[in-house]
mmCIF file of C-alpha atoms in Angstrom:
data_model
loop_
_atom_site.group_PDB
_atom_site.id
_atom_site.type_symbol
_atom_site.label_atom_id
_atom_site.label_comp_id
_atom_site.label_asym_id
_atom_site.label_seq_id
_atom_site.Cartn_x
_atom_site.Cartn_y
_atom_site.Cartn_z
ATOM 1 C CA MET X 515 229.049 90.566 147.679
ATOM 2 C CA SER X 516 226.233 88.051 148.097
ATOM 3 C CA GLU X 517 226.175 85.630 150.996
ATOM 4 C CA PRO X 518 226.835 81.998 150.062
ATOM 5 C CA ALA X 519 224.129 79.331 150.194
ATOM 6 C CA PHE X 520 224.964 75.808 151.350
ATOM 7 C CA PRO X 521 223.477 72.340 150.780
ATOM 8 C CA PRO X 522 220.764 71.184 153.208
ATOM 9 C CA LEU X 523 223.217 69.169 155.331
ATOM 10 C CA MET X 524 225.390 72.240 155.895
ATOM 11 C CA SER X 525 224.981 75.580 157.656
ATOM 12 C CA GLY X 526 227.046 78.748 157.391
ATOM 13 C CA LEU X 527 228.614 81.074 159.927
ATOM 14 C CA SER X 528 230.239 84.262 158.646
ATOM 15 C CA VAL X 529 233.112 85.901 160.548
ATOM 16 C CA THR X 530 234.852 89.153 159.690
ATOM 17 C CA GLY X 531 238.015 91.114 160.298
ATOM 18 C CA GLN X 532 241.012 89.129 161.493
ATOM 19 C CA GLU X 533 238.936 86.259 162.926
ATOM 20 C CA ASP X 534 240.271 82.925 161.676
ATOM 21 C CA PRO X 535 237.455 80.608 160.526
ATOM 22 C CA PHE X 536 239.597 77.547 161.260
ATOM 23 C CA GLU X 537 240.138 78.517 164.892
ATOM 24 C CA THR X 538 236.483 79.509 165.270
ATOM 25 C CA ALA X 539 235.334 76.209 163.762
ATOM 26 C CA CYS X 540 237.531 74.283 166.208
ATOM 27 C CA GLN X 541 236.080 76.267 169.113
ATOM 28 C CA LYS X 542 232.526 75.629 167.919
ATOM 29 C CA ALA X 543 233.313 71.923 167.522
ATOM 30 C CA VAL X 544 234.635 71.719 171.082
ATOM 31 C CA LEU X 545 231.360 73.252 172.278
ATOM 32 C CA GLY X 546 229.393 70.607 170.387
ATOM 33 C CA CYS X 547 228.127 72.320 167.236
ATOM 34 C CA ASP X 548 226.441 70.227 164.572
ATOM 35 C CA ALA X 549 228.489 68.590 161.856
ATOM 36 C CA GLY X 550 228.265 70.408 158.545
ATOM 37 C CA LEU X 551 228.982 73.859 159.960
ATOM 38 C CA VAL X 552 230.873 76.017 157.445
ATOM 39 C CA VAL X 553 232.680 78.942 159.037
ATOM 40 C CA TYR X 554 233.976 81.474 156.527
ATOM 41 C CA ASN X 555 235.643 84.858 156.176
ATOM 42 C CA LEU X 556 235.167 86.496 152.777
ATOM 43 C CA ALA X 557 237.864 89.154 152.866
ATOM 44 C CA ALA X 558 238.695 91.071 149.699
ATOM 45 C CA ASP X 559 242.135 89.540 149.291
ATOM 46 C CA GLN X 560 241.605 85.920 150.335
ATOM 47 C CA LEU X 561 239.075 83.184 150.976
ATOM 48 C CA ARG X 562 239.262 81.475 154.352
ATOM 49 C CA ALA X 563 236.814 78.803 155.440
ATOM 50 C CA ALA X 564 236.511 75.655 157.541
ATOM 51 C CA LEU X 565 234.226 72.610 157.606
ATOM 52 C CA VAL X 566 233.258 70.789 160.825
ATOM 53 C CA PHE X 567 232.873 66.989 160.780
ATOM 54 C CA ALA X 568 231.648 64.478 163.360
ATOM 55 C CA PRO X 569 233.481 61.280 162.348
ATOM 56 C CA GLU X 570 232.069 57.823 162.985
ATOM 57 C CA VAL X 571 235.341 56.017 162.247
ATOM 58 C CA PRO X 572 238.745 56.067 163.978
ATOM 59 C CA LEU X 573 240.952 59.065 163.324
ATOM 60 C CA ARG X 574 243.192 57.064 160.992
ATOM 61 C CA GLN X 575 240.268 56.678 158.585
ATOM 62 C CA ALA X 576 238.627 60.018 159.384
ATOM 63 C CA MET X 577 241.702 61.876 158.128
ATOM 64 C CA VAL X 578 240.480 61.058 154.613
ATOM 65 C CA MET X 579 238.426 64.256 154.964
ATOM 66 C CA LEU X 580 241.594 66.237 154.147
ATOM 67 C CA PRO X 581 242.117 64.796 150.629
ATOM 68 C CA THR X 582 238.332 64.680 150.196
ATOM 69 C CA CYS X 583 238.082 68.432 150.731
ATOM 70 C CA ALA X 584 241.139 68.968 148.527
ATOM 71 C CA VAL X 585 239.489 67.077 145.662
ATOM 72 C CA GLY X 586 236.317 69.069 146.349
ATOM 73 C CA LEU X 587 238.259 72.311 145.953
ATOM 74 C CA GLN X 588 239.833 71.171 142.678
ATOM 75 C CA ASN X 589 236.416 70.135 141.354
ATOM 76 C CA ALA X 590 234.957 73.483 142.443
ATOM 77 C CA LEU X 591 237.616 75.410 140.531
ATOM 78 C CA GLY X 592 237.204 73.037 137.609
ATOM 79 C CA ALA X 593 233.558 74.060 137.436
ATOM 80 C CA LEU X 594 234.121 77.804 137.837
ATOM 81 C CA ALA X 595 237.551 78.652 136.415
ATOM 82 C CA PRO X 596 238.567 78.786 132.738
ATOM 83 C CA PRO X 597 239.402 75.328 131.356
ATOM 84 C CA GLU X 598 243.080 76.159 130.886
ATOM 85 C CA VAL X 599 243.594 76.684 134.632
ATOM 86 C CA ALA X 600 245.368 73.672 136.141
ATOM 87 C CA VAL X 601 244.877 72.815 139.825
ATOM 88 C CA HIS X 602 247.008 70.213 141.604
ATOM 89 C CA LEU X 603 247.071 68.952 145.177
ATOM 90 C CA GLU X 604 250.047 68.476 147.464
ATOM 91 C CA TRP X 605 249.883 65.535 149.862
ATOM 92 C CA GLY X 606 250.339 67.819 152.870
ATOM 93 C CA GLY X 607 247.383 70.041 151.957
ATOM 94 C CA GLY X 608 249.107 72.579 149.727
ATOM 95 C CA LEU X 609 247.267 73.817 146.644
ATOM 96 C CA ARG X 610 248.863 74.564 143.281
ATOM 97 C CA VAL X 611 247.308 76.656 140.534
ATOM 98 C CA ASN X 612 249.159 76.609 137.194
ATOM 99 C CA GLY X 613 252.170 75.273 139.086
ATOM 100 C CA GLY X 614 252.370 78.061 141.663
ATOM 101 C CA ARG X 615 251.620 77.679 145.359
ATOM 102 C CA CYS X 616 248.130 79.066 145.929
ATOM 103 C CA GLY X 617 246.809 78.417 149.399
ATOM 104 C CA THR X 618 246.518 75.388 151.607
ATOM 105 C CA LEU X 619 244.249 73.057 153.508
ATOM 106 C CA ARG X 620 244.807 72.272 157.189
ATOM 107 C CA VAL X 621 243.247 69.874 159.665
ATOM 108 C CA ALA X 622 242.650 69.521 163.406
ATOM 109 C CA ALA X 623 240.750 67.017 165.536
ATOM 110 C CA SER X 624 239.692 66.445 169.136
ATOM 111 C CA GLY X 625 242.545 63.999 169.675
ATOM 112 C CA THR X 626 245.604 62.481 168.035
ATOM 113 C CA ASP X 627 245.217 58.747 168.712
ATOM 114 C CA PRO X 628 244.754 57.196 165.261
ATOM 115 C CA ASP X 629 242.769 54.268 166.671
ATOM 116 C CA VAL X 630 240.169 56.372 168.525
ATOM 117 C CA VAL X 631 237.042 57.884 166.969
ATOM 118 C CA PRO X 632 237.445 61.667 167.417
ATOM 119 C CA ASP X 633 234.593 63.781 168.752
ATOM 120 C CA TRP X 634 235.160 66.213 165.902
ATOM 121 C CA LEU X 635 237.442 67.019 162.986
ATOM 122 C CA VAL X 636 237.869 70.342 161.177
ATOM 123 C CA VAL X 637 239.322 70.966 157.719
ATOM 124 C CA GLY X 638 240.294 74.547 156.926
ATOM 125 C CA LEU X 639 240.922 76.265 153.596
ATOM 126 C CA GLN X 640 242.962 79.387 152.877
ATOM 127 C CA MET X 641 243.316 80.650 149.299
ATOM 128 C CA PRO X 642 244.739 84.036 148.286
ATOM 129 C CA LEU X 643 242.652 85.892 145.736
ATOM 130 C CA TRP X 644 245.138 88.698 145.079
ATOM 131 C CA PRO X 645 248.948 88.554 145.366
ATOM 132 C CA ALA X 646 250.190 89.754 148.736
ATOM 133 C CA ASN X 647 253.182 91.570 147.211
ATOM 134 C CA GLY X 648 251.850 93.474 144.245
ATOM 135 C CA ASP X 649 252.915 91.621 141.120
ATOM 136 C CA GLY X 650 254.365 88.718 143.124
ATOM 137 C CA GLY X 651 257.925 89.322 141.957
ATOM 138 C CA ASP X 652 259.348 88.835 145.443
ATOM 139 C CA THR X 653 257.860 85.341 145.713
ATOM 140 C CA PRO X 654 257.823 83.905 142.183
ATOM 141 C CA ASP X 655 256.768 80.426 143.352
ATOM 142 C CA ASP X 656 253.648 81.815 145.023
ATOM 143 C CA THR X 657 250.575 82.974 143.177
ATOM 144 C CA ALA X 658 246.975 84.001 143.767
ATOM 145 C CA LEU X 659 243.741 82.906 142.167
ATOM 146 C CA TYR X 660 242.984 86.146 140.334
ATOM 147 C CA ALA X 661 246.542 86.313 139.008
ATOM 148 C CA GLU X 662 245.951 83.009 137.203
ATOM 149 C CA GLY X 663 243.078 84.027 134.957
ATOM 150 C CA CYS X 664 240.309 83.436 137.501
ATOM 151 C CA ALA X 665 239.175 87.009 138.109
ATOM 152 C CA ASP X 666 235.573 86.036 137.317
ATOM 153 C CA VAL X 667 235.482 83.450 140.106
ATOM 154 C CA GLU X 668 233.700 85.168 142.988
ATOM 155 C CA ALA X 669 234.619 84.054 146.499
ATOM 156 C CA PRO X 670 231.038 83.232 147.617
ATOM 157 C CA ALA X 671 230.482 81.082 144.539
ATOM 158 C CA LEU X 672 233.785 79.267 145.094
ATOM 159 C CA LEU X 673 232.902 78.637 148.744
ATOM 160 C CA GLU X 674 229.480 77.259 147.792
ATOM 161 C CA SER X 675 231.002 75.050 145.115
ATOM 162 C CA TRP X 676 233.709 73.773 147.476
ATOM 163 C CA ALA X 677 231.059 72.791 150.026
ATOM 164 C CA ARG X 678 228.901 71.041 147.422
ATOM 165 C CA HIS X 679 231.723 69.130 145.768
ATOM 166 C CA SER X 680 233.234 68.128 149.106
ATOM 167 C CA LEU X 681 229.841 66.835 150.234
ATOM 168 C CA HIS X 682 229.576 64.863 146.991
ATOM 169 C CA TRP X 683 232.924 63.142 147.633
ATOM 170 C CA ILE X 684 232.050 62.495 151.269
ATOM 171 C CA SER X 685 228.920 60.699 150.066
ATOM 172 C CA ARG X 686 230.913 58.680 147.541
ATOM 173 C CA TRP X 687 233.430 57.726 150.225
ATOM 174 C CA GLU X 688 230.620 56.570 152.528
ATOM 175 C CA GLU X 689 228.960 54.542 149.782
ATOM 176 C CA ASP X 690 231.907 53.220 147.756
ATOM 177 C CA GLY X 691 234.925 53.411 150.062
ATOM 178 C CA THR X 692 238.216 55.061 149.186
ATOM 179 C CA GLU X 693 238.794 53.590 145.713
ATOM 180 C CA PRO X 694 236.968 56.298 143.687
ATOM 181 C CA LEU X 695 238.542 59.021 145.808
ATOM 182 C CA HIS X 696 241.981 57.465 145.353
ATOM 183 C CA ALA X 697 241.519 57.405 141.591
ATOM 184 C CA GLU X 698 240.427 61.038 141.470
ATOM 185 C CA TRP X 699 243.167 62.214 143.824
ATOM 186 C CA ARG X 700 245.984 60.385 142.016
ATOM 187 C CA GLY X 701 245.146 62.265 138.830
ATOM 188 C CA LEU X 702 245.563 65.572 140.664
ATOM 189 C CA ALA X 703 248.466 64.816 143.006
ATOM 190 C CA GLN X 704 251.542 67.021 142.879
ATOM 191 C CA GLY X 705 254.930 65.296 142.861
ATOM 192 C CA LEU X 706 253.939 61.643 142.420
ATOM 193 C CA GLY X 707 257.014 59.675 141.392
ATOM 194 C CA GLU X 708 259.306 62.602 142.156
ATOM 195 C CA GLU X 709 261.877 63.336 144.832
ATOM 196 C CA VAL X 710 260.276 65.193 147.740
ATOM 197 C CA GLN X 711 261.295 66.444 151.172
ATOM 198 C CA LEU X 712 258.816 66.152 154.013
ATOM 199 C CA GLN X 713 259.073 66.265 157.791
ATOM 200 C CA GLY X 714 262.844 66.000 157.717
ATOM 201 C CA LYS X 715 262.840 63.070 155.307
ATOM 202 C CA SER X 716 263.628 62.935 151.605
ATOM 203 C CA GLY X 717 262.842 60.274 149.062
ATOM 204 C CA THR X 718 260.641 59.312 146.133
ATOM 205 C CA PHE X 719 256.917 59.911 146.549
ATOM 206 C CA LEU X 720 255.590 56.504 145.472
ATOM 207 C CA GLY X 721 251.916 57.091 146.288
ATOM 208 C CA VAL X 722 249.588 56.590 149.232
ATOM 209 C CA ASP X 723 248.180 53.674 151.216
ATOM 210 C CA GLU X 724 244.466 52.968 151.771
ATOM 211 C CA ASN X 725 244.278 55.755 154.368
ATOM 212 C CA PHE X 726 246.189 58.243 152.198
ATOM 213 C CA GLY X 727 249.410 57.876 154.181
ATOM 214 C CA MET X 728 252.418 58.883 152.076
ATOM 215 C CA LEU X 729 254.691 56.087 150.829
ATOM 216 C CA LEU X 730 258.181 57.554 150.723
ATOM 217 C CA ARG X 731 260.944 55.451 149.160
ATOM 218 C CA GLN X 732 264.354 55.982 150.756
ATOM 219 C CA ALA X 733 267.245 53.960 149.343
ATOM 220 C CA GLU X 734 266.252 50.376 150.191
ATOM 221 C CA THR X 735 263.333 51.115 152.499
ATOM 222 C CA THR X 736 259.864 52.601 152.118
ATOM 223 C CA ASP X 737 258.494 54.753 154.944
ATOM 224 C CA LEU X 738 254.822 55.337 155.640
ATOM 225 C CA ILE X 739 253.967 58.866 156.801
ATOM 226 C CA PRO X 740 250.383 58.873 158.114
ATOM 227 C CA LEU X 741 248.039 61.773 157.461
ATOM 228 C CA THR X 742 247.708 62.136 161.226
ATOM 229 C CA THR X 743 251.187 63.714 161.263
ATOM 230 C CA LEU X 744 249.529 66.764 159.617
ATOM 231 C CA LEU X 745 247.177 67.393 162.543
ATOM 232 C CA GLU X 746 247.387 70.818 164.137
ATOM 233 C CA THR X 747 246.866 71.225 167.852
ATOM 234 C CA SER X 748 243.689 73.132 168.587
#
């Protein structure tokens, strides 16, 4: 398996075995690594990777890196997978391939105050390549990339493409604001206009605000669930 190559603004760090790229990326970020570090683990059965960012805006705005990387992943699969493969994005970071759950994105930062510029932010990706339970009969709602007609999509190529497409959307966000990203994301969002349950609340998923906070309609009120509620403690 060839090693991936990254755009000039990014650098790669390969880890092996059981080492979690997300945890390693957070550790490297704490120690002051450069933004653009891509930590990855190319195991045979799954792709795990993480991108390190050095935000220049408060955490509330910096959290846009989560949907940005999600759109980047969808675009990457759109470029590499057969055209009939459908990829959709859950607000909370979940990934859907042909309707089945197929991996997730996660996020951590140096702090949790939405009004403070964080020292660092890390977005992690985990995507199963092969079903964990044979034919997947025990978990019919879960799937894996190679079970959905994507057996020709090699993990290094997908990782490279994810990095490139994510960088493209980061650049667009910096130049044009959130409007283009909003438009792209809305066309890929899972569950828009439907009844959803999230963080102990249930209601109609109306959409997102300018910072991609979820607008959840409950009876006569509409709640805003900020993306910062998805932060993991590092």
